[in-house]
mmCIF file of C-alpha atoms in Angstrom:
data_model
loop_
_atom_site.group_PDB
_atom_site.id
_atom_site.type_symbol
_atom_site.label_atom_id
_atom_site.label_comp_id
_atom_site.label_asym_id
_atom_site.label_seq_id
_atom_site.Cartn_x
_atom_site.Cartn_y
_atom_site.Cartn_z
ATOM 1 C CA UNK A 1 127.633 58.279 156.919
ATOM 2 C CA UNK A 2 131.246 57.063 157.513
ATOM 3 C CA UNK A 3 133.107 60.436 158.059
ATOM 4 C CA UNK A 4 136.578 58.590 158.317
ATOM 5 C CA UNK A 5 139.268 61.129 158.738
ATOM 6 C CA UNK A 6 136.851 64.003 159.305
ATOM 7 C CA UNK A 7 135.413 62.446 162.428
ATOM 8 C CA UNK A 8 137.790 64.790 164.644
ATOM 9 C CA UNK A 9 136.153 67.768 163.351
ATOM 10 C CA UNK A 10 132.874 69.524 164.264
ATOM 11 C CA UNK A 11 130.033 68.056 162.302
ATOM 12 C CA UNK A 12 129.272 71.052 160.010
ATOM 13 C CA UNK A 13 132.963 70.579 158.620
ATOM 14 C CA UNK A 14 132.020 67.335 156.712
ATOM 15 C CA UNK A 15 128.686 68.191 155.417
ATOM 16 C CA UNK A 16 127.973 66.816 151.766
ATOM 17 C CA UNK A 17 128.910 70.116 150.277
ATOM 18 C CA UNK A 18 132.148 70.456 152.168
ATOM 19 C CA UNK A 19 133.139 66.887 151.165
ATOM 20 C CA UNK A 20 132.306 67.807 147.515
ATOM 21 C CA UNK A 21 134.459 70.911 147.736
ATOM 22 C CA UNK A 22 137.322 69.126 149.194
ATOM 23 C CA UNK A 23 136.849 66.242 146.646
ATOM 24 C CA UNK A 24 137.095 68.939 143.734
ATOM 25 C CA UNK A 25 139.957 70.493 145.300
ATOM 26 C CA UNK A 26 141.959 67.263 145.689
ATOM 27 C CA UNK A 27 141.099 65.995 142.020
ATOM 28 C CA UNK A 28 142.040 69.350 140.382
ATOM 29 C CA UNK A 29 145.307 69.388 142.397
ATOM 30 C CA UNK A 30 146.192 65.698 141.564
ATOM 31 C CA UNK A 31 145.458 66.531 137.852
ATOM 32 C CA UNK A 32 147.767 69.375 137.864
ATOM 33 C CA UNK A 33 150.265 66.987 139.478
ATOM 34 C CA UNK A 34 149.653 64.318 136.681
ATOM 35 C CA UNK A 35 149.948 66.934 134.006
ATOM 36 C CA UNK A 36 153.375 68.139 135.418
ATOM 37 C CA UNK A 37 154.388 64.384 135.344
ATOM 38 C CA UNK A 38 153.498 63.855 131.729
ATOM 39 C CA UNK A 39 155.582 66.950 130.885
ATOM 40 C CA UNK A 40 158.676 65.624 132.434
ATOM 41 C CA UNK A 41 158.640 62.800 129.759
ATOM 42 C CA UNK A 42 160.388 63.964 126.789
ATOM 43 C CA UNK A 43 160.833 62.519 123.429
ATOM 44 C CA UNK A 44 164.649 62.382 122.768
ATOM 45 C CA UNK A 45 164.862 60.720 119.517
ATOM 46 C CA UNK A 46 162.535 59.186 116.828
ATOM 47 C CA UNK A 47 163.495 56.693 114.237
ATOM 48 C CA UNK A 48 161.401 55.607 111.290
ATOM 49 C CA UNK A 49 161.922 53.251 108.502
ATOM 50 C CA UNK A 50 159.740 51.384 105.781
ATOM 51 C CA UNK A 51 157.082 53.732 106.100
ATOM 52 C CA UNK A 52 155.561 55.620 103.018
ATOM 53 C CA UNK A 53 158.747 57.653 101.544
ATOM 54 C CA UNK A 54 161.229 56.554 104.220
ATOM 55 C CA UNK A 55 162.648 53.696 102.711
ATOM 56 C CA UNK A 56 166.002 53.816 104.691
ATOM 57 C CA UNK A 57 165.987 54.720 108.666
ATOM 58 C CA UNK A 58 165.482 58.357 109.138
ATOM 59 C CA UNK A 59 166.049 59.740 112.611
ATOM 60 C CA UNK A 60 164.992 63.019 114.156
ATOM 61 C CA UNK A 61 167.358 63.811 117.310
ATOM 62 C CA UNK A 62 166.218 66.226 119.993
ATOM 63 C CA UNK A 63 169.254 66.003 121.960
ATOM 64 C CA UNK A 64 171.431 67.994 119.181
ATOM 65 C CA UNK A 65 171.977 70.927 121.298
ATOM 66 C CA UNK A 66 174.548 73.565 121.448
ATOM 67 C CA UNK A 67 175.553 75.825 124.555
ATOM 68 C CA UNK A 68 173.670 78.954 123.203
ATOM 69 C CA UNK A 69 172.666 81.349 125.780
ATOM 70 C CA UNK A 70 169.717 82.949 124.119
ATOM 71 C CA UNK A 71 166.031 81.764 123.658
ATOM 72 C CA UNK A 72 166.814 79.071 126.281
ATOM 73 C CA UNK A 73 163.224 78.406 126.787
ATOM 74 C CA UNK A 74 163.270 76.224 123.457
ATOM 75 C CA UNK A 75 165.448 73.691 125.434
ATOM 76 C CA UNK A 76 164.895 71.740 128.351
ATOM 77 C CA UNK A 77 167.550 69.596 129.908
ATOM 78 C CA UNK A 78 169.378 69.255 126.717
ATOM 79 C CA UNK A 79 166.236 68.454 124.816
ATOM 80 C CA UNK A 80 164.722 70.486 122.080
ATOM 81 C CA UNK A 81 161.491 71.469 122.917
ATOM 82 C CA UNK A 82 160.484 73.809 120.072
ATOM 83 C CA UNK A 83 161.714 72.616 116.690
ATOM 84 C CA UNK A 84 161.051 73.898 113.009
ATOM 85 C CA UNK A 85 161.346 71.598 109.913
ATOM 86 C CA UNK A 86 162.062 72.809 106.482
ATOM 87 C CA UNK A 87 161.971 70.650 103.242
ATOM 88 C CA UNK A 88 160.862 70.978 99.622
ATOM 89 C CA UNK A 89 157.418 69.893 98.506
ATOM 90 C CA UNK A 90 157.061 66.280 98.584
ATOM 91 C CA UNK A 91 160.022 65.654 100.886
ATOM 92 C CA UNK A 92 158.129 63.931 103.423
ATOM 93 C CA UNK A 93 157.402 66.690 106.098
ATOM 94 C CA UNK A 94 153.793 65.566 106.418
ATOM 95 C CA UNK A 95 154.587 61.763 106.411
ATOM 96 C CA UNK A 96 157.165 62.534 109.209
ATOM 97 C CA UNK A 97 154.409 63.925 111.342
ATOM 98 C CA UNK A 98 151.987 61.008 110.494
ATOM 99 C CA UNK A 99 154.931 58.601 111.421
ATOM 100 C CA UNK A 100 155.566 60.138 114.661
ATOM 101 C CA UNK A 101 151.959 59.762 115.691
ATOM 102 C CA UNK A 102 151.661 56.171 114.663
ATOM 103 C CA UNK A 103 152.086 55.493 118.361
ATOM 104 C CA UNK A 104 148.770 57.117 118.942
ATOM 105 C CA UNK A 105 146.705 54.444 117.180
ATOM 106 C CA UNK A 106 148.974 51.773 118.602
ATOM 107 C CA UNK A 107 148.349 52.782 122.367
ATOM 108 C CA UNK A 108 145.247 54.642 122.322
ATOM 109 C CA UNK A 109 141.855 55.253 121.082
ATOM 110 C CA UNK A 110 142.400 58.671 120.503
ATOM 111 C CA UNK A 111 140.960 60.371 116.871
ATOM 112 C CA UNK A 112 143.035 59.336 113.965
ATOM 113 C CA UNK A 113 142.432 61.517 110.877
ATOM 114 C CA UNK A 114 141.077 59.535 107.925
ATOM 115 C CA UNK A 115 143.571 61.067 105.434
ATOM 116 C CA UNK A 116 146.334 59.879 107.511
ATOM 117 C CA UNK A 117 145.289 56.020 107.184
ATOM 118 C CA UNK A 118 145.707 54.905 103.640
ATOM 119 C CA UNK A 119 146.728 51.058 103.372
ATOM 120 C CA UNK A 120 147.876 51.535 99.743
ATOM 121 C CA UNK A 121 150.626 54.169 101.199
ATOM 122 C CA UNK A 122 151.661 52.531 104.618
ATOM 123 C CA UNK A 123 154.650 50.481 103.305
ATOM 124 C CA UNK A 124 157.554 52.304 101.435
ATOM 125 C CA UNK A 125 157.171 51.245 97.649
ATOM 126 C CA UNK A 126 160.935 50.401 97.350
ATOM 127 C CA UNK A 127 161.484 48.928 100.701
ATOM 128 C CA UNK A 128 163.128 45.234 100.540
ATOM 129 C CA UNK A 129 161.086 44.274 103.841
ATOM 130 C CA UNK A 130 157.463 44.464 104.177
ATOM 131 C CA UNK A 131 157.578 46.035 107.512
ATOM 132 C CA UNK A 132 157.523 49.528 108.907
ATOM 133 C CA UNK A 133 159.784 50.092 111.811
ATOM 134 C CA UNK A 134 159.032 52.709 114.477
ATOM 135 C CA UNK A 135 161.543 53.573 117.417
ATOM 136 C CA UNK A 136 160.680 56.175 120.064
ATOM 137 C CA UNK A 137 163.422 56.917 122.844
ATOM 138 C CA UNK A 138 162.096 58.604 125.688
ATOM 139 C CA UNK A 139 163.822 60.413 128.512
ATOM 140 C CA UNK A 140 162.399 60.979 132.108
ATOM 141 C CA UNK A 141 165.144 62.500 134.473
ATOM 142 C CA UNK A 142 168.000 60.143 134.315
ATOM 143 C CA UNK A 143 166.070 57.094 132.726
ATOM 144 C CA UNK A 144 165.593 56.304 129.201
ATOM 145 C CA UNK A 145 162.847 54.220 127.883
ATOM 146 C CA UNK A 146 162.975 52.749 124.292
ATOM 147 C CA UNK A 147 159.898 51.479 122.754
ATOM 148 C CA UNK A 148 160.029 50.011 119.234
ATOM 149 C CA UNK A 149 157.379 48.276 117.117
ATOM 150 C CA UNK A 150 157.130 47.115 113.575
ATOM 151 C CA UNK A 151 153.835 46.781 111.627
ATOM 152 C CA UNK A 152 153.028 45.285 108.063
ATOM 153 C CA UNK A 153 150.008 47.558 107.532
ATOM 154 C CA UNK A 154 147.859 50.001 109.692
ATOM 155 C CA UNK A 155 146.406 47.500 111.912
ATOM 156 C CA UNK A 156 148.704 44.333 112.310
ATOM 157 C CA UNK A 157 151.923 44.293 114.536
ATOM 158 C CA UNK A 158 154.852 42.194 113.802
ATOM 159 C CA UNK A 159 157.027 42.964 116.710
ATOM 160 C CA UNK A 160 157.296 44.984 119.814
ATOM 161 C CA UNK A 161 159.894 45.792 122.614
ATOM 162 C CA UNK A 162 160.479 47.920 125.473
ATOM 163 C CA UNK A 163 163.964 48.702 127.094
ATOM 164 C CA UNK A 164 164.620 50.736 130.247
ATOM 165 C CA UNK A 165 168.022 51.896 130.282
ATOM 166 C CA UNK A 166 169.299 49.634 127.458
ATOM 167 C CA UNK A 167 167.817 46.682 129.493
ATOM 168 C CA UNK A 168 165.206 44.715 127.385
ATOM 169 C CA UNK A 169 161.909 44.237 129.615
ATOM 170 C CA UNK A 170 160.326 42.265 126.721
ATOM 171 C CA UNK A 171 160.308 41.723 123.007
ATOM 172 C CA UNK A 172 157.749 39.827 121.085
ATOM 173 C CA UNK A 173 157.207 38.316 117.757
ATOM 174 C CA UNK A 174 153.589 38.412 116.863
ATOM 175 C CA UNK A 175 154.165 36.078 113.950
ATOM 176 C CA UNK A 176 155.567 33.221 116.439
ATOM 177 C CA UNK A 177 153.307 34.375 119.309
ATOM 178 C CA UNK A 178 156.275 34.241 121.543
ATOM 179 C CA UNK A 179 158.646 36.294 123.690
ATOM 180 C CA UNK A 180 162.662 36.100 123.096
ATOM 181 C CA UNK A 181 162.689 38.037 126.343
ATOM 182 C CA UNK A 182 160.146 38.686 128.976
ATOM 183 C CA UNK A 183 161.378 39.891 132.547
ATOM 184 C CA UNK A 184 158.423 39.425 134.827
ATOM 185 C CA UNK A 185 158.453 41.789 138.020
ATOM 186 C CA UNK A 186 157.442 45.276 139.141
ATOM 187 C CA UNK A 187 156.549 46.027 135.489
ATOM 188 C CA UNK A 188 155.218 42.836 134.311
ATOM 189 C CA UNK A 189 152.962 40.601 136.727
ATOM 190 C CA UNK A 190 153.501 37.066 137.183
ATOM 191 C CA UNK A 191 149.958 36.523 136.620
ATOM 192 C CA UNK A 192 149.521 38.194 133.266
ATOM 193 C CA UNK A 193 148.455 35.564 130.453
ATOM 194 C CA UNK A 194 149.556 36.577 127.048
ATOM 195 C CA UNK A 195 148.366 33.446 125.401
ATOM 196 C CA UNK A 196 145.359 35.030 123.519
ATOM 197 C CA UNK A 197 146.990 38.272 122.218
ATOM 198 C CA UNK A 198 145.797 39.294 118.956
ATOM 199 C CA UNK A 199 148.205 40.914 116.253
ATOM 200 C CA UNK A 200 146.602 44.534 116.670
ATOM 201 C CA UNK A 201 146.730 44.536 120.500
ATOM 202 C CA UNK A 202 150.184 46.387 121.790
ATOM 203 C CA UNK A 203 152.025 44.682 124.363
ATOM 204 C CA UNK A 204 152.393 47.928 126.269
ATOM 205 C CA UNK A 205 149.023 48.780 126.194
ATOM 206 C CA UNK A 206 147.987 45.455 127.393
ATOM 207 C CA UNK A 207 150.327 45.698 130.391
ATOM 208 C CA UNK A 208 149.030 49.502 131.017
ATOM 209 C CA UNK A 209 145.426 48.256 131.142
ATOM 210 C CA UNK A 210 145.694 44.940 133.216
ATOM 211 C CA UNK A 211 148.382 46.004 135.780
ATOM 212 C CA UNK A 212 148.863 48.710 138.398
ATOM 213 C CA UNK A 213 151.837 50.810 137.386
ATOM 214 C CA UNK A 214 153.572 53.283 139.693
ATOM 215 C CA UNK A 215 153.564 56.898 138.631
ATOM 216 C CA UNK A 216 157.117 56.538 137.719
ATOM 217 C CA UNK A 217 156.645 53.453 135.681
ATOM 218 C CA UNK A 218 158.007 53.652 132.214
ATOM 219 C CA UNK A 219 154.807 51.837 130.762
ATOM 220 C CA UNK A 220 152.473 54.475 132.524
ATOM 221 C CA UNK A 221 154.991 57.416 131.250
ATOM 222 C CA UNK A 222 154.954 56.315 127.335
ATOM 223 C CA UNK A 223 151.194 55.790 127.693
ATOM 224 C CA UNK A 224 150.491 59.221 129.273
ATOM 225 C CA UNK A 225 152.836 60.644 126.597
ATOM 226 C CA UNK A 226 151.028 59.179 123.941
ATOM 227 C CA UNK A 227 147.501 59.881 125.223
ATOM 228 C CA UNK A 228 148.394 63.553 125.246
ATOM 229 C CA UNK A 229 150.175 64.019 121.663
ATOM 230 C CA UNK A 230 148.425 66.130 119.227
ATOM 231 C CA UNK A 231 148.856 66.569 115.370
ATOM 232 C CA UNK A 232 146.998 69.126 113.412
ATOM 233 C CA UNK A 233 146.704 71.252 110.330
ATOM 234 C CA UNK A 234 144.161 73.325 108.414
ATOM 235 C CA UNK A 235 145.261 73.345 105.025
ATOM 236 C CA UNK A 236 141.910 71.770 103.830
ATOM 237 C CA UNK A 237 139.813 71.049 107.016
ATOM 238 C CA UNK A 238 140.294 70.515 110.860
ATOM 239 C CA UNK A 239 142.396 67.373 110.468
ATOM 240 C CA UNK A 240 144.071 66.178 113.722
ATOM 241 C CA UNK A 241 145.474 63.067 115.305
ATOM 242 C CA UNK A 242 145.445 62.386 119.130
ATOM 243 C CA UNK A 243 144.374 63.995 122.145
ATOM 244 C CA UNK A 244 140.608 63.989 121.866
ATOM 245 C CA UNK A 245 138.254 60.895 120.846
ATOM 246 C CA UNK A 246 136.273 63.004 118.274
ATOM 247 C CA UNK A 247 136.000 66.063 116.326
ATOM 248 C CA UNK A 248 134.470 69.396 117.702
ATOM 249 C CA UNK A 249 132.680 72.372 115.965
ATOM 250 C CA UNK A 250 134.823 75.153 116.602
ATOM 251 C CA UNK A 251 132.108 78.005 117.050
ATOM 252 C CA UNK A 252 129.948 75.942 119.203
ATOM 253 C CA UNK A 253 133.233 75.166 121.440
ATOM 254 C CA UNK A 254 133.876 78.826 122.022
ATOM 255 C CA UNK A 255 130.427 79.764 122.635
ATOM 256 C CA UNK A 256 129.741 77.018 124.991
ATOM 257 C CA UNK A 257 132.737 77.698 127.103
ATOM 258 C CA UNK A 258 132.099 81.465 127.389
ATOM 259 C CA UNK A 259 135.264 82.286 125.286
ATOM 260 C CA UNK A 260 133.767 84.738 122.851
ATOM 261 C CA UNK A 261 135.644 87.619 124.614
ATOM 262 C CA UNK A 262 138.811 85.790 124.982
ATOM 263 C CA UNK A 263 138.716 84.738 121.461
ATOM 264 C CA UNK A 264 138.156 88.458 120.385
ATOM 265 C CA UNK A 265 141.113 89.302 122.284
ATOM 266 C CA UNK A 266 143.381 86.698 120.567
ATOM 267 C CA UNK A 267 142.175 87.836 117.243
ATOM 268 C CA UNK A 268 143.172 91.526 118.041
ATOM 269 C CA UNK A 269 146.217 90.998 120.196
ATOM 270 C CA UNK A 270 147.872 87.939 118.073
ATOM 271 C CA UNK A 271 146.378 88.286 114.637
ATOM 272 C CA UNK A 272 146.013 92.277 114.623
ATOM 273 C CA UNK A 273 142.148 91.739 113.770
ATOM 274 C CA UNK A 274 140.007 94.361 115.251
ATOM 275 C CA UNK A 275 136.897 92.124 115.238
ATOM 276 C CA UNK A 276 134.204 92.138 117.659
ATOM 277 C CA UNK A 277 132.373 88.820 117.619
ATOM 278 C CA UNK A 278 129.226 88.060 119.798
ATOM 279 C CA UNK A 279 127.247 84.904 119.858
ATOM 280 C CA UNK A 280 123.872 85.351 118.499
ATOM 281 C CA UNK A 281 120.784 82.922 117.881
ATOM 282 C CA UNK A 282 119.946 81.853 114.422
ATOM 283 C CA UNK A 283 116.349 81.335 113.065
ATOM 284 C CA UNK A 284 116.751 77.753 113.668
ATOM 285 C CA UNK A 285 117.599 78.189 117.373
ATOM 286 C CA UNK A 286 121.466 77.706 116.895
ATOM 287 C CA UNK A 287 124.137 79.746 118.480
ATOM 288 C CA UNK A 288 126.762 81.129 116.079
ATOM 289 C CA UNK A 289 129.630 83.579 116.089
ATOM 290 C CA UNK A 290 128.776 86.910 114.110
ATOM 291 C CA UNK A 291 130.045 90.506 113.671
ATOM 292 C CA UNK A 292 127.386 93.089 113.769
ATOM 293 C CA UNK A 293 127.209 95.850 111.146
ATOM 294 C CA UNK A 294 125.043 98.579 109.995
ATOM 295 C CA UNK A 295 122.876 96.523 107.759
ATOM 296 C CA UNK A 296 122.843 93.323 109.894
ATOM 297 C CA UNK A 297 125.184 90.490 110.957
ATOM 298 C CA UNK A 298 127.853 88.808 109.153
ATOM 299 C CA UNK A 299 128.270 85.206 110.180
ATOM 300 C CA UNK A 300 131.969 84.457 111.304
ATOM 301 C CA UNK A 301 132.292 81.054 109.685
ATOM 302 C CA UNK A 302 130.761 82.279 106.214
ATOM 303 C CA UNK A 303 132.779 85.542 105.964
ATOM 304 C CA UNK A 304 136.283 85.011 107.557
ATOM 305 C CA UNK A 305 139.224 84.341 105.238
ATOM 306 C CA UNK A 306 141.342 81.298 105.286
ATOM 307 C CA UNK A 307 144.103 82.786 107.433
ATOM 308 C CA UNK A 308 141.398 83.719 110.055
ATOM 309 C CA UNK A 309 139.931 80.439 109.892
ATOM 310 C CA UNK A 310 143.414 78.840 110.367
ATOM 311 C CA UNK A 311 143.920 81.335 113.402
ATOM 312 C CA UNK A 312 140.435 79.948 114.964
ATOM 313 C CA UNK A 313 141.818 76.575 114.700
ATOM 314 C CA UNK A 314 145.090 77.526 116.337
ATOM 315 C CA UNK A 315 143.179 79.389 119.036
ATOM 316 C CA UNK A 316 140.895 76.148 119.766
ATOM 317 C CA UNK A 317 143.885 73.790 120.201
ATOM 318 C CA UNK A 318 145.950 76.415 121.977
ATOM 319 C CA UNK A 319 143.419 76.181 124.768
ATOM 320 C CA UNK A 320 144.642 72.705 125.272
ATOM 321 C CA UNK A 321 148.348 73.330 125.222
ATOM 322 C CA UNK A 322 148.824 73.079 128.862
ATOM 323 C CA UNK A 323 147.971 69.478 128.825
ATOM 324 C CA UNK A 324 149.584 68.559 125.424
ATOM 325 C CA UNK A 325 152.968 66.308 125.719
ATOM 326 C CA UNK A 326 153.897 66.636 121.990
ATOM 327 C CA UNK A 327 152.485 68.864 119.410
ATOM 328 C CA UNK A 328 152.925 68.589 115.548
ATOM 329 C CA UNK A 329 151.468 71.661 113.525
ATOM 330 C CA UNK A 330 151.831 70.767 109.921
ATOM 331 C CA UNK A 331 152.113 73.594 107.486
ATOM 332 C CA UNK A 332 150.761 75.765 110.110
ATOM 333 C CA UNK A 333 151.312 79.114 108.206
ATOM 334 C CA UNK A 334 150.092 78.046 104.904
ATOM 335 C CA UNK A 335 147.484 80.900 104.992
ATOM 336 C CA UNK A 336 149.294 83.392 107.361
ATOM 337 C CA UNK A 337 151.113 86.663 106.883
ATOM 338 C CA UNK A 338 154.650 86.342 107.782
ATOM 339 C CA UNK A 339 154.122 88.634 110.798
ATOM 340 C CA UNK A 340 151.307 86.653 111.977
ATOM 341 C CA UNK A 341 153.549 83.523 111.602
ATOM 342 C CA UNK A 342 156.084 84.941 113.868
ATOM 343 C CA UNK A 343 153.470 86.017 116.449
ATOM 344 C CA UNK A 344 152.112 82.363 116.379
ATOM 345 C CA UNK A 345 155.786 80.993 117.266
ATOM 346 C CA UNK A 346 156.152 83.446 119.984
ATOM 347 C CA UNK A 347 152.879 82.294 121.451
ATOM 348 C CA UNK A 348 153.745 78.713 120.994
ATOM 349 C CA UNK A 349 157.098 79.427 122.838
ATOM 350 C CA UNK A 350 155.245 80.506 125.906
ATOM 351 C CA UNK A 351 154.009 76.862 126.523
ATOM 352 C CA UNK A 352 157.553 75.747 128.011
ATOM 353 C CA UNK A 353 156.308 72.171 129.210
ATOM 354 C CA UNK A 354 155.225 71.174 125.649
ATOM 355 C CA UNK A 355 157.372 69.681 123.040
ATOM 356 C CA UNK A 356 156.254 71.123 119.832
ATOM 357 C CA UNK A 357 157.279 70.930 115.942
ATOM 358 C CA UNK A 358 156.055 73.050 113.111
ATOM 359 C CA UNK A 359 156.643 72.418 109.538
ATOM 360 C CA UNK A 360 156.987 75.437 106.988
ATOM 361 C CA UNK A 361 158.267 76.855 103.870
ATOM 362 C CA UNK A 362 158.393 80.321 105.417
ATOM 363 C CA UNK A 363 162.235 81.022 105.506
ATOM 364 C CA UNK A 364 161.507 84.376 107.251
ATOM 365 C CA UNK A 365 161.156 82.096 110.524
ATOM 366 C CA UNK A 366 164.654 81.296 110.174
ATOM 367 C CA UNK A 367 165.710 83.667 112.818
ATOM 368 C CA UNK A 368 167.444 83.679 116.144
ATOM 369 C CA UNK A 369 164.854 86.277 117.250
ATOM 370 C CA UNK A 370 162.329 83.241 117.303
ATOM 371 C CA UNK A 371 164.308 80.112 117.984
ATOM 372 C CA UNK A 372 167.912 79.183 117.765
ATOM 373 C CA UNK A 373 170.262 77.436 115.091
ATOM 374 C CA UNK A 374 170.093 74.036 116.788
ATOM 375 C CA UNK A 375 166.142 74.194 116.779
ATOM 376 C CA UNK A 376 165.910 74.269 112.832
ATOM 377 C CA UNK A 377 166.000 71.166 110.741
ATOM 378 C CA UNK A 378 165.777 70.320 107.038
ATOM 379 C CA UNK A 379 164.196 67.302 105.583
ATOM 380 C CA UNK A 380 166.018 66.337 102.042
ATOM 381 C CA UNK A 381 166.245 63.313 99.922
ATOM 382 C CA UNK A 382 164.952 60.952 102.860
ATOM 383 C CA UNK A 383 167.442 62.465 105.373
ATOM 384 C CA UNK A 384 167.144 64.921 108.208
ATOM 385 C CA UNK A 385 169.910 67.508 108.870
ATOM 386 C CA UNK A 386 170.257 70.202 111.595
ATOM 387 C CA UNK A 387 170.950 73.720 110.648
ATOM 388 C CA UNK A 388 174.219 73.530 112.086
ATOM 389 C CA UNK A 389 175.020 70.072 110.119
ATOM 390 C CA UNK A 390 173.970 72.203 106.978
ATOM 391 C CA UNK A 391 176.366 74.825 107.920
ATOM 392 C CA UNK A 392 178.973 72.030 108.207
ATOM 393 C CA UNK A 393 179.479 72.965 111.799
ATOM 394 C CA UNK A 394 180.730 76.511 111.268
ATOM 395 C CA UNK A 395 180.286 78.703 114.164
ATOM 396 C CA UNK A 396 176.625 80.278 114.005
ATOM 397 C CA UNK A 397 176.261 83.020 116.521
ATOM 398 C CA UNK A 398 173.366 85.088 117.600
ATOM 399 C CA UNK A 399 174.022 87.848 115.322
ATOM 400 C CA UNK A 400 174.063 85.786 112.215
ATOM 401 C CA UNK A 401 171.052 86.164 109.638
ATOM 402 C CA UNK A 402 169.967 82.580 109.400
ATOM 403 C CA UNK A 403 167.654 83.209 106.426
ATOM 404 C CA UNK A 404 170.169 84.762 104.586
ATOM 405 C CA UNK A 405 172.778 82.031 104.974
ATOM 406 C CA UNK A 406 170.026 79.476 104.318
ATOM 407 C CA UNK A 407 169.181 81.219 101.079
ATOM 408 C CA UNK A 408 172.751 81.000 100.102
ATOM 409 C CA UNK A 409 172.840 77.267 100.562
ATOM 410 C CA UNK A 410 169.581 77.025 98.283
ATOM 411 C CA UNK A 411 171.128 78.885 95.571
ATOM 412 C CA UNK A 412 174.355 76.912 95.498
ATOM 413 C CA UNK A 413 172.562 73.698 95.380
#
């Protein structure tokens, strides 16, 4: 056996067991470094137009930050990392999340929820152009990466471009099958052949899969970010986009990972539910979560409320938050008591490396105790406004009652 760098050590240091331990330790350490690198890439701005109910360009700007000294964990280097979005029913909050996560299907093979893919709803019904345009501006350190593409439907790309610090690296027209700009070099190898590209293959994805990219490469950074994005909601069923390649049965996952006790603690500490679940075997040999009572067991997935079901879903995804780059929780508190909604947001804030958006109608969450005025946004009539813009740039301080001010606006409108 070739012992390589272990050859200067006594033989017992490089037995297969020791080498395996070293390999595991090295790979775990490398994975941690990889996750930290992913989290340093932030989405600074997103713009969409021509998609679903967004006939004109709508921009979500994460850089609209003020110099508040409280709840600083919601901001990272001038980028909002925790954001709440409000809007009337039908304003497009859910469609905004689906638009944001269009990049997942363009760049990855991660799971895309069926309800988010509807060919008849893809293009805006009033748009004068038959294309939907998506623009992502990423920040990594002092560098800005701008990734733009347009599509005529769920599958076919019309245009794609990548710019680094406002310098175009490539822009490609899928109809003409030609580049207007193509700068070969460290990002694009001279040997790559683009002759046989199809209309459903992203240039950036092709480059990532067919060339060696450095750790700080914008191509690798964008791919890593998109691969670790997660959208979910639990209004109907466990609906999600991104992060994983297939759905998982929640009870099975909790049991198989030995997390029944931890889940009980979450239900008690976060949800204020004193439930003592245990894993039991059913008559057909399946392991299920159940609570023991005097007259027998109650199956958890048959007896739980809608709110407890939503809490289980949050717990399931929460266990992955340390590896998530960008989270979108749509209507996260539809079944929650207002106090539980607040505790969920507090829990969310502890994951400082992850960018996160939640949509809600719960005005009690408009509070400086939870976030800050510059972390709340409103989607109305196809336009996005920050709380401070709605306040017409009046000075909003930590002691102000954000909910009361918001209700006054709603009443006047």
